[in-house]
Amino acid sequence: MSPVSQGAPPETPRDPASTAETEESLWWLASAPLAWVLHLLATYLTAANYCAKAAEDASLTGVRLAIAGYTAVALLALVLLARRGWRRHRAGESLGPHDFDTRADRHRFLGFTLFLLSGAAILGVAFAALPAVFMETCR
Amino acid sequence: MRNRALTIAPLLFAGCEGVQSALAPAGRDAERIANLFWAMVVGGGVVWLIVMAVAVYGARAKHEHSEKLAGRFILWGGVVFPTVTITALLIGGLALLPPTLDLGPDEPRLAVVGEQFWWRARYRQGDQWVEVANELHLPTGRRTAMTLESPDVIHAFWVPSLGGKVDTIPGRTNHIAYEPTRAGTYRGACTEYCGQAHALMAFHVVAEEPAAFETWLAHQAEPATEPTDAEATRGAALFLEHGCGACHAVRGTEAAGVIGPDLTHVGSRAHLGGVLPNDTASLVRFIREPEAIKPDVRMPAFTTLSDAETAAIAHYLEGLR
Ligand SMILES: [Cu+2]
C-alpha cells in the first residue's frame, strides 16, 4: 500500500463556506435549457393552435404579441440565470478551467456551465422568436 | 492532369443548367432563392478558407501565444463570429418568406391538385374552370397565385427553375405563387414521397408571353376536336366502348370521367404522364402497360385490346390537339 494520495485532497482553507454544493445544485444546470424548451413549446403551441382554428390568411398579430411576451419573459429569466452562473464562475480567485477536485472549483465549474448554457439558450430563444417578426398571417 | 481537370470542370457545372435547376432561375422567387444559395456558398467558402489557414498556422507556429490572446481568439472567432453570421443568415432567409408568400391582389386563378401519380390543374376562365393535366402554362412577367390540394396523400409541388416548394396536404389548401421572368419550358417534380411512382410524378410548366398564354388557355377551354379520319373515328368509338371515359374526360364527347387526367387536348401536350415524350409509341405503352411506366399507377392495363385497336385509340388521342 502506498502511503501517498489516499482519500480526498484537503480543501483550500480560503474556500468560502457559501461554495458548498448540495446534490440539488445540479438542477440549476437544467434550468436554462428548460426555459428554452418552455419558450419553444409555448410559441409553437400558440401559433399552431390558433392557426388550426383560424382562417388561412388570418392575421397573426395576437400570436405575435403573445410570442413577444413569452420571449421577453424567457430572455429575462435567462439573463438572470446567466448572471447567477457568472457570479459563481468568478467566485474566489481562480479563472482557470475549474477542474480541481475541490469544493470551490465544483462551485465555479457549475457556475460557468450554467453561464454557457444560458448563453446558448438565449440564442435559441431569440432564433425561435425571429420568424414571428416576419410572418404576418397564418399562411 | 491539368488537361483532365479542364475537361471535367464543365461537366460539373452542366448539372446547373437545364429545365429543372434552382441554379438557373427563370422566376422572381427562384432568383431570390438562388441568391441566398450563392451567398451561403461564398460565405461558407470564405469561412472554410479562414479555418484552414488558421489550422495550417496552428500546426506550423513554433512560438507560444499568451493565454489571454488565445482566450480572445476563442471568444471572437468561436462565439461572436459564428453567432453574428448565423443570425444574419437566418434573418436573410426569413426575409425571403413574405415576398414568396405574396399572392398578389387577385383570387388565385389556378388550382393545382397532386394525385398519385400525376398533376391535375384547373384554370379560372371567366366564370368557368378549365381542367388540364401534367402541363401548366404561366404568363411571364406576372405573378400567378395557385392553390395546392391533394385528395390522397401528401405530395409537394416544386418547379426549381421558377420558385419555392410547398406541400399539397389532404384536407388543407396551401398556396404558392410563381412569377416567371424568362420564357421556356421547365420541369417540376413531386418532392414528398407519395408511393412507388413518386419519382415519376413529374410535370412541365410552359412560361410564355401573356398573349400566348391567353391563346393557349382559350384553346384548352374549347371542347375536343372531332376525329378527322376513319381510324381516329374508330379510335374514338373504342375509347368509349372500353370504358376509358369512366376515368377520363374528353369534353364534347360522352367521356366525362374525373378520376384520371382530362384528355380533351392531350395531343397538345409535349409529354405524356409528365415523363414520356408524347408520341404514338408512348400512347400505346400507356394503354398497354401503364404499370411499366409508373409502378402502382391508378390506371389498369388494357392488355385485351388488339394491336390495331390500341393503335386506333392512340391515333385518336394524338389528334386531340
Ligand atoms: Cu407525389
Coordinates of C-alpha atoms and ligand atoms in Angstrom, one line a residue:
Chain A
M1 CA 0.0 0.0 0.0
S2 CA 1.4 3.3 -1.0
P3 CA 1.3 5.9 1.7
V4 CA 0.6 8.8 -0.5
S5 CA -2.6 10.2 -2.2
Q6 CA -5.1 8.4 -0.1
G7 CA -8.6 10.0 0.4
A8 CA -9.7 13.4 -0.7
P9 CA -7.3 16.3 -1.2
P10 CA -7.5 18.9 1.6
E11 CA -9.9 21.7 1.0
T12 CA -8.3 25.1 0.2
P13 CA -8.6 26.9 3.5
R14 CA -9.8 30.1 2.0
D15 CA -12.9 28.4 0.4
P16 CA -15.8 30.5 1.5
A17 CA -18.5 28.4 3.2
S18 CA -21.0 29.5 0.6
T19 CA -19.3 27.5 -2.1
A20 CA -20.6 24.2 -0.6
E21 CA -22.7 22.5 -3.3
T22 CA -25.5 20.1 -2.5
E23 CA -27.0 17.5 -4.7
E24 CA -29.7 19.9 -5.7
S25 CA -27.2 22.2 -7.2
L26 CA -27.0 20.1 -10.3
W27 CA -30.6 21.0 -11.1
W28 CA -29.5 24.5 -11.9
L29 CA -27.8 23.2 -15.0
A30 CA -31.2 22.1 -16.3
S31 CA -32.8 25.5 -15.7
A32 CA -31.5 27.3 -18.8
P33 CA -32.4 24.5 -21.3
L34 CA -35.7 24.2 -19.6
A35 CA -36.5 27.9 -20.1
W36 CA -35.6 27.4 -23.8
V37 CA -37.9 24.3 -24.1
L38 CA -40.8 26.1 -22.4
H39 CA -40.4 29.1 -24.7
L40 CA -40.3 26.9 -27.8
L41 CA -43.4 24.9 -26.7
A42 CA -45.4 28.0 -25.8
T43 CA -44.5 29.7 -29.1
Y44 CA -45.2 26.6 -31.2
L45 CA -48.4 25.6 -29.5
T46 CA -49.9 29.1 -29.5
A47 CA -49.2 29.6 -33.2
A48 CA -50.3 26.0 -34.2
N49 CA -53.4 26.1 -32.1
Y50 CA -54.5 29.5 -33.3
C51 CA -53.9 28.8 -37.0
A52 CA -55.5 25.4 -36.9
K53 CA -58.8 27.1 -36.0
A54 CA -58.4 30.4 -37.7
A55 CA -58.9 31.2 -41.4
E56 CA -55.9 30.5 -43.5
D57 CA -54.9 34.1 -44.1
A58 CA -55.9 35.2 -40.6
S59 CA -53.8 37.9 -39.1
L60 CA -51.1 36.7 -36.7
T61 CA -51.0 39.9 -34.7
G62 CA -52.3 38.4 -31.5
V63 CA -50.0 35.4 -31.7
R64 CA -47.0 37.7 -32.5
L65 CA -47.8 39.8 -29.4
A66 CA -48.0 36.6 -27.3
I67 CA -44.7 35.4 -28.7
A68 CA -43.1 38.8 -27.9
G69 CA -44.4 38.4 -24.3
Y70 CA -43.0 34.8 -24.0
T71 CA -39.8 35.9 -25.4
A72 CA -39.4 38.8 -23.0
V73 CA -40.1 36.6 -20.0
A74 CA -37.7 33.8 -21.2
L75 CA -34.9 36.3 -22.0
L76 CA -35.3 38.0 -18.6
A77 CA -35.1 34.6 -16.9
L78 CA -32.1 33.5 -18.9
V79 CA -30.2 36.8 -18.3
L80 CA -30.8 36.3 -14.5
L81 CA -29.6 32.7 -14.8
A82 CA -26.5 33.8 -16.8
R83 CA -25.8 36.4 -14.1
R84 CA -26.1 33.7 -11.4
G85 CA -23.7 31.5 -13.3
W86 CA -21.2 34.2 -14.0
R87 CA -21.0 35.2 -10.3
R88 CA -20.2 31.7 -9.3
H89 CA -17.7 31.3 -12.1
R90 CA -15.9 34.4 -10.7
A91 CA -16.2 33.4 -7.0
G92 CA -12.8 33.5 -5.3
E93 CA -9.7 33.9 -7.3
S94 CA -9.5 31.1 -9.8
L95 CA -10.0 31.9 -13.5
G96 CA -8.8 28.5 -14.8
P97 CA -10.7 25.6 -16.2
H98 CA -12.1 24.9 -12.7
D99 CA -11.0 21.2 -12.8
F100 CA -9.6 20.7 -9.4
D101 CA -11.4 18.2 -7.2
T102 CA -12.3 20.8 -4.7
R103 CA -15.5 22.3 -3.4
A104 CA -14.6 25.7 -4.7
D105 CA -13.8 24.5 -8.2
R106 CA -17.0 22.5 -8.3
H107 CA -18.8 25.6 -7.4
R108 CA -17.1 27.6 -10.1
F109 CA -17.5 24.9 -12.7
L110 CA -21.2 24.6 -12.2
G111 CA -21.5 28.4 -12.4
F112 CA -19.5 28.6 -15.6
T113 CA -21.6 25.8 -17.2
L114 CA -24.8 27.5 -16.2
F115 CA -23.5 30.7 -17.8
L116 CA -22.6 29.0 -21.1
L117 CA -25.9 27.1 -21.2
S118 CA -27.8 30.3 -20.6
G119 CA -26.0 31.9 -23.5
A120 CA -26.9 29.1 -25.8
A121 CA -30.5 29.2 -24.6
I122 CA -30.7 33.0 -25.2
L123 CA -29.7 32.4 -28.8
G124 CA -32.2 29.5 -29.1
V125 CA -35.0 31.6 -27.8
A126 CA -34.1 34.6 -30.0
F127 CA -33.9 32.4 -33.1
A128 CA -37.2 30.7 -32.3
A129 CA -38.9 34.1 -32.0
L130 CA -37.5 35.6 -35.2
P131 CA -40.0 34.1 -37.6
A132 CA -42.7 35.9 -35.7
V133 CA -41.0 39.1 -36.8
F134 CA -41.5 38.3 -40.4
M135 CA -44.7 36.3 -40.6
E136 CA -47.9 38.3 -40.8
T137 CA -50.6 35.7 -41.4
C138 CA -51.2 32.0 -40.8
R139 CA -50.3 31.2 -44.4
Chain B
M1 CA -3.7 16.1 -65.1
R2 CA -4.4 19.7 -65.7
N3 CA -6.0 18.9 -69.0
R4 CA -8.2 16.3 -67.4
A5 CA -9.3 18.8 -64.8
L6 CA -10.2 21.3 -67.6
T7 CA -12.4 18.7 -69.4
I8 CA -14.1 17.6 -66.2
A9 CA -14.9 21.1 -64.8
P10 CA -17.6 22.0 -67.4
L11 CA -19.3 18.6 -66.7
L12 CA -19.5 19.5 -63.0
F13 CA -21.4 22.7 -63.9
A14 CA -23.5 21.1 -66.6
G15 CA -25.9 19.9 -63.9
C16 CA -26.6 23.6 -63.0
E17 CA -28.2 24.3 -66.4
G18 CA -31.3 22.8 -67.8
V19 CA -35.0 22.6 -67.3
Q20 CA -35.0 21.7 -63.6
S21 CA -32.4 23.7 -61.8
A22 CA -32.6 26.1 -58.9
L23 CA -29.3 27.4 -60.0
A24 CA -30.6 28.6 -63.4
P25 CA -33.5 30.7 -62.1
A26 CA -36.2 31.8 -64.5
G27 CA -38.6 33.2 -62.0
R28 CA -38.6 36.0 -59.4
D29 CA -38.8 33.7 -56.4
A30 CA -36.2 31.3 -57.8
E31 CA -33.8 34.3 -58.2
R32 CA -34.1 35.1 -54.5
I33 CA -33.6 31.5 -53.5
A34 CA -30.5 31.3 -55.8
N35 CA -29.1 34.5 -54.4
L36 CA -29.4 33.1 -50.9
F37 CA -27.8 29.9 -52.0
W38 CA -24.8 31.7 -53.6
A39 CA -24.4 34.0 -50.5
M40 CA -24.2 30.8 -48.4
V41 CA -21.7 29.1 -50.8
V42 CA -19.4 32.1 -51.0
G43 CA -19.7 32.8 -47.2
G44 CA -19.1 29.2 -46.4
G45 CA -16.1 29.1 -48.7
V46 CA -14.6 32.2 -47.0
V47 CA -15.2 30.6 -43.6
W48 CA -13.6 27.4 -44.7
L49 CA -10.5 29.2 -46.1
I50 CA -10.1 31.1 -42.8
V51 CA -10.4 27.9 -40.7
M52 CA -7.9 26.1 -43.0
A53 CA -5.5 29.0 -42.8
V54 CA -5.7 29.1 -39.0
A55 CA -5.3 25.3 -38.8
V56 CA -2.2 25.4 -41.0
Y57 CA -0.8 28.3 -39.0
G58 CA -1.6 26.5 -35.7
A59 CA 0.2 23.4 -36.9
R60 CA 3.3 25.3 -38.1
A61 CA 3.6 28.0 -35.4
K62 CA 6.7 27.5 -33.2
H63 CA 6.4 30.1 -30.6
E64 CA 3.8 30.1 -27.8
H65 CA 0.9 32.5 -27.5
S66 CA -0.3 34.2 -24.4
E67 CA -3.3 32.6 -22.8
K68 CA -5.1 36.0 -23.0
L69 CA -4.7 36.2 -26.7
A70 CA -5.9 32.6 -27.2
G71 CA -8.9 33.3 -25.0
R72 CA -9.8 36.4 -27.0
F73 CA -9.4 34.4 -30.2
I74 CA -11.8 31.8 -29.0
L75 CA -14.3 34.4 -27.8
W76 CA -14.3 36.4 -31.1
G77 CA -13.6 33.7 -33.6
G78 CA -15.5 30.9 -31.9
V79 CA -18.5 32.6 -30.3
V80 CA -19.1 36.1 -31.6
F81 CA -18.4 35.5 -35.3
P82 CA -20.5 32.3 -35.8
T83 CA -23.4 33.9 -33.8
V84 CA -23.4 37.0 -35.9
T85 CA -23.1 35.0 -39.2
I86 CA -25.8 32.6 -38.4
T87 CA -28.1 35.3 -37.2
A88 CA -27.5 37.2 -40.4
L89 CA -28.2 34.1 -42.5
L90 CA -31.4 33.3 -40.5
I91 CA -32.7 36.9 -40.9
G92 CA -31.8 36.9 -44.6
G93 CA -33.6 33.5 -45.1
L94 CA -36.6 34.6 -43.2
A95 CA -36.8 37.8 -45.1
L96 CA -37.4 35.8 -48.2
L97 CA -40.7 34.4 -46.8
P98 CA -43.0 37.4 -47.1
P99 CA -42.3 38.1 -50.8
T100 CA -42.5 34.4 -51.6
L101 CA -45.8 34.1 -49.8
D102 CA -47.2 37.2 -51.6
L103 CA -50.0 36.0 -53.7
G104 CA -50.9 39.3 -55.3
P105 CA -54.2 41.1 -55.0
D106 CA -56.3 38.7 -57.1
E107 CA -58.0 35.5 -56.1
P108 CA -55.9 32.5 -57.2
R109 CA -56.7 31.8 -60.8
L110 CA -55.0 28.4 -60.8
A111 CA -55.9 25.3 -58.6
V112 CA -53.3 22.6 -58.6
V113 CA -54.1 19.1 -57.3
G114 CA -51.4 16.5 -56.7
E115 CA -52.7 12.9 -57.1
Q116 CA -51.0 9.6 -57.2
F117 CA -49.0 10.0 -59.6
W118 CA -49.9 13.0 -61.7
W119 CA -50.9 16.6 -61.5
R120 CA -54.4 18.0 -62.2
A121 CA -54.8 21.7 -62.7
R122 CA -57.8 24.0 -63.2
Y123 CA -57.7 27.5 -64.5
R124 CA -60.4 30.0 -63.9
Q125 CA -61.5 31.4 -67.2
G126 CA -64.3 33.9 -66.8
D127 CA -66.9 32.0 -64.7
Q128 CA -65.8 28.5 -65.6
W129 CA -62.9 26.3 -64.6
V130 CA -60.8 24.7 -67.4
E131 CA -59.1 21.5 -66.4
V132 CA -55.7 20.4 -67.8
A133 CA -53.2 17.8 -66.6
N134 CA -49.4 17.4 -66.2
E135 CA -48.6 20.6 -68.2
L136 CA -49.2 24.0 -66.8
H137 CA -48.8 27.3 -68.7
L138 CA -47.9 30.5 -66.9
P139 CA -47.7 34.0 -68.3
T140 CA -44.2 35.7 -68.0
G141 CA -43.9 38.9 -66.1
R142 CA -47.0 38.3 -64.0
R143 CA -47.5 36.7 -60.6
T144 CA -49.8 33.7 -60.8
A145 CA -51.1 32.5 -57.4
M146 CA -52.0 28.9 -57.0
T147 CA -54.0 26.8 -54.5
L148 CA -52.5 23.4 -53.8
E149 CA -54.5 20.4 -52.7
S150 CA -54.4 16.7 -52.6
P151 CA -57.2 14.0 -52.4
D152 CA -54.9 11.1 -51.3
V153 CA -51.5 11.5 -49.7
I154 CA -49.1 14.4 -49.1
H155 CA -47.2 15.5 -52.3
A156 CA -45.1 18.6 -52.8
F157 CA -45.2 21.0 -55.7
W158 CA -41.9 22.3 -56.9
V159 CA -40.5 23.8 -60.1
P160 CA -36.9 24.6 -59.1
S161 CA -36.3 27.0 -62.0
L162 CA -39.4 29.1 -61.1
G163 CA -39.7 29.3 -57.3
G164 CA -40.3 27.7 -54.0
K165 CA -41.8 24.5 -52.9
V166 CA -45.0 23.8 -51.0
D167 CA -46.7 20.5 -49.9
T168 CA -50.1 19.5 -51.1
I169 CA -51.8 18.1 -48.0
P170 CA -55.1 16.2 -47.9
G171 CA -57.8 18.3 -46.1
R172 CA -55.8 21.6 -46.5
T173 CA -55.5 24.3 -49.1
N174 CA -51.9 25.6 -49.4
H175 CA -50.8 28.4 -51.6
I176 CA -47.8 29.4 -53.7
A177 CA -47.2 32.0 -56.4
Y178 CA -44.7 31.9 -59.3
E179 CA -43.6 34.8 -61.5
P180 CA -41.7 33.6 -64.5
T181 CA -39.2 36.1 -65.9
R182 CA -37.9 34.0 -68.8
A183 CA -40.0 32.2 -71.4
G184 CA -39.3 28.5 -71.7
T185 CA -40.3 25.0 -70.6
Y186 CA -39.4 24.0 -67.1
R187 CA -39.7 20.7 -65.3
G188 CA -41.4 20.3 -62.0
A189 CA -41.4 17.3 -59.6
C190 CA -43.2 15.9 -56.7
T191 CA -40.9 16.3 -53.8
E192 CA -42.6 14.4 -51.0
Y193 CA -42.5 10.7 -51.2
C194 CA -46.0 9.6 -52.1
G195 CA -45.8 6.0 -53.3
Q196 CA -44.0 3.7 -55.7
A197 CA -44.1 6.1 -58.7
H198 CA -43.3 9.2 -56.7
A199 CA -40.1 9.8 -58.6
L200 CA -42.0 9.7 -61.8
M201 CA -44.6 12.2 -60.7
A202 CA -43.2 14.9 -62.9
F203 CA -44.8 17.8 -64.8
H204 CA -43.9 20.6 -67.1
V205 CA -44.5 24.3 -66.9
V206 CA -44.5 26.4 -70.1
A207 CA -43.8 30.0 -69.4
E208 CA -44.8 32.3 -72.3
E209 CA -45.8 35.8 -73.2
P210 CA -49.2 36.8 -71.6
A211 CA -50.8 36.9 -75.1
A212 CA -49.6 33.4 -76.0
F213 CA -50.8 32.2 -72.6
E214 CA -54.3 33.6 -73.1
T215 CA -54.5 32.0 -76.5
W216 CA -53.4 28.6 -75.0
L217 CA -56.0 28.9 -72.2
A218 CA -58.8 29.8 -74.6
H219 CA -57.9 26.8 -76.7
Q220 CA -57.8 24.5 -73.7
A221 CA -61.3 25.7 -72.8
E222 CA -62.7 24.5 -76.1
P223 CA -64.2 21.1 -76.5
A224 CA -62.2 18.4 -78.2
T225 CA -61.9 18.5 -82.0
E226 CA -63.9 15.9 -84.0
P227 CA -61.9 12.9 -85.4
T228 CA -60.8 13.8 -88.9
D229 CA -60.2 10.4 -90.4
A230 CA -61.6 6.8 -90.3
E231 CA -59.0 5.4 -87.9
A232 CA -59.5 8.3 -85.4
T233 CA -63.2 7.8 -85.6
R234 CA -62.8 4.1 -84.8
G235 CA -60.4 5.0 -82.0
A236 CA -63.0 7.4 -80.5
A237 CA -65.6 4.6 -80.6
L238 CA -63.2 2.1 -79.0
F239 CA -62.2 4.7 -76.3
L240 CA -65.9 4.9 -75.2
E241 CA -66.5 1.2 -75.7
H242 CA -63.7 0.1 -73.5
G243 CA -64.6 2.3 -70.7
C244 CA -61.8 4.9 -70.8
G245 CA -64.4 7.5 -70.4
A246 CA -65.2 6.2 -66.9
C247 CA -61.9 7.7 -65.7
H248 CA -61.0 10.2 -68.4
A249 CA -62.9 13.2 -69.8
V250 CA -62.9 14.2 -73.4
R251 CA -65.1 17.3 -73.3
G252 CA -67.6 17.4 -76.1
T253 CA -68.0 13.6 -76.1
E254 CA -69.7 11.2 -73.7
A255 CA -66.4 10.6 -71.9
A256 CA -66.8 12.6 -68.7
G257 CA -64.7 10.6 -66.1
V258 CA -62.9 12.6 -63.4
I259 CA -60.6 10.0 -61.9
G260 CA -57.7 10.4 -64.4
P261 CA -56.2 13.2 -66.4
D262 CA -58.5 15.2 -68.7
L263 CA -57.7 14.1 -72.2
T264 CA -59.6 16.8 -74.2
H265 CA -56.4 18.3 -75.5
V266 CA -53.9 15.5 -74.7
G267 CA -52.4 15.8 -78.1
S268 CA -51.3 19.4 -77.4
R269 CA -49.0 18.3 -74.6
A270 CA -45.3 17.8 -75.1
H271 CA -45.2 14.9 -72.6
L272 CA -47.2 12.0 -71.5
G273 CA -47.7 11.2 -67.8
G274 CA -45.1 14.0 -67.2
V275 CA -42.2 11.7 -68.1
L276 CA -42.6 10.3 -71.6
P277 CA -42.4 12.2 -74.9
N278 CA -45.9 12.5 -76.3
D279 CA -45.9 10.3 -79.4
T280 CA -47.7 7.2 -80.7
A281 CA -45.3 4.7 -79.1
S282 CA -45.8 6.3 -75.6
L283 CA -49.6 6.4 -76.0
V284 CA -49.6 2.7 -77.0
R285 CA -47.4 1.9 -74.0
F286 CA -49.7 3.9 -71.6
I287 CA -52.7 1.9 -72.8
R288 CA -50.9 -1.5 -72.8
E289 CA -48.7 -1.4 -69.8
P290 CA -49.1 1.8 -67.7
E291 CA -47.7 -0.2 -64.8
A292 CA -44.4 -0.5 -66.6
I293 CA -44.3 3.3 -66.9
K294 CA -45.4 4.1 -63.4
P295 CA -45.4 1.3 -60.8
D296 CA -48.7 1.1 -58.8
V297 CA -50.3 3.5 -61.3
R298 CA -54.1 4.1 -60.8
M299 CA -54.9 3.0 -64.4
P300 CA -55.5 -0.6 -65.4
A301 CA -53.5 -2.2 -68.3
F302 CA -55.7 -2.8 -71.4
T303 CA -54.0 -6.0 -72.5
T304 CA -57.0 -7.5 -74.3
L305 CA -57.1 -4.7 -77.0
S306 CA -55.6 -5.9 -80.3
D307 CA -52.6 -4.0 -81.8
A308 CA -54.9 -2.4 -84.3
E309 CA -57.4 -1.3 -81.7
T310 CA -54.6 0.2 -79.5
A311 CA -53.2 2.0 -82.5
A312 CA -56.6 3.4 -83.4
I313 CA -57.1 4.8 -79.9
A314 CA -53.5 6.2 -79.8
H315 CA -54.2 7.8 -83.2
Y316 CA -57.4 9.3 -81.9
L317 CA -55.8 10.7 -78.8
E318 CA -52.9 12.2 -80.8
G319 CA -55.4 14.1 -82.8
L320 CA -56.9 15.7 -79.7
R321 CA -54.8 18.8 -80.0
Ligands
CU1 CU -46.4 12.8 -55.3

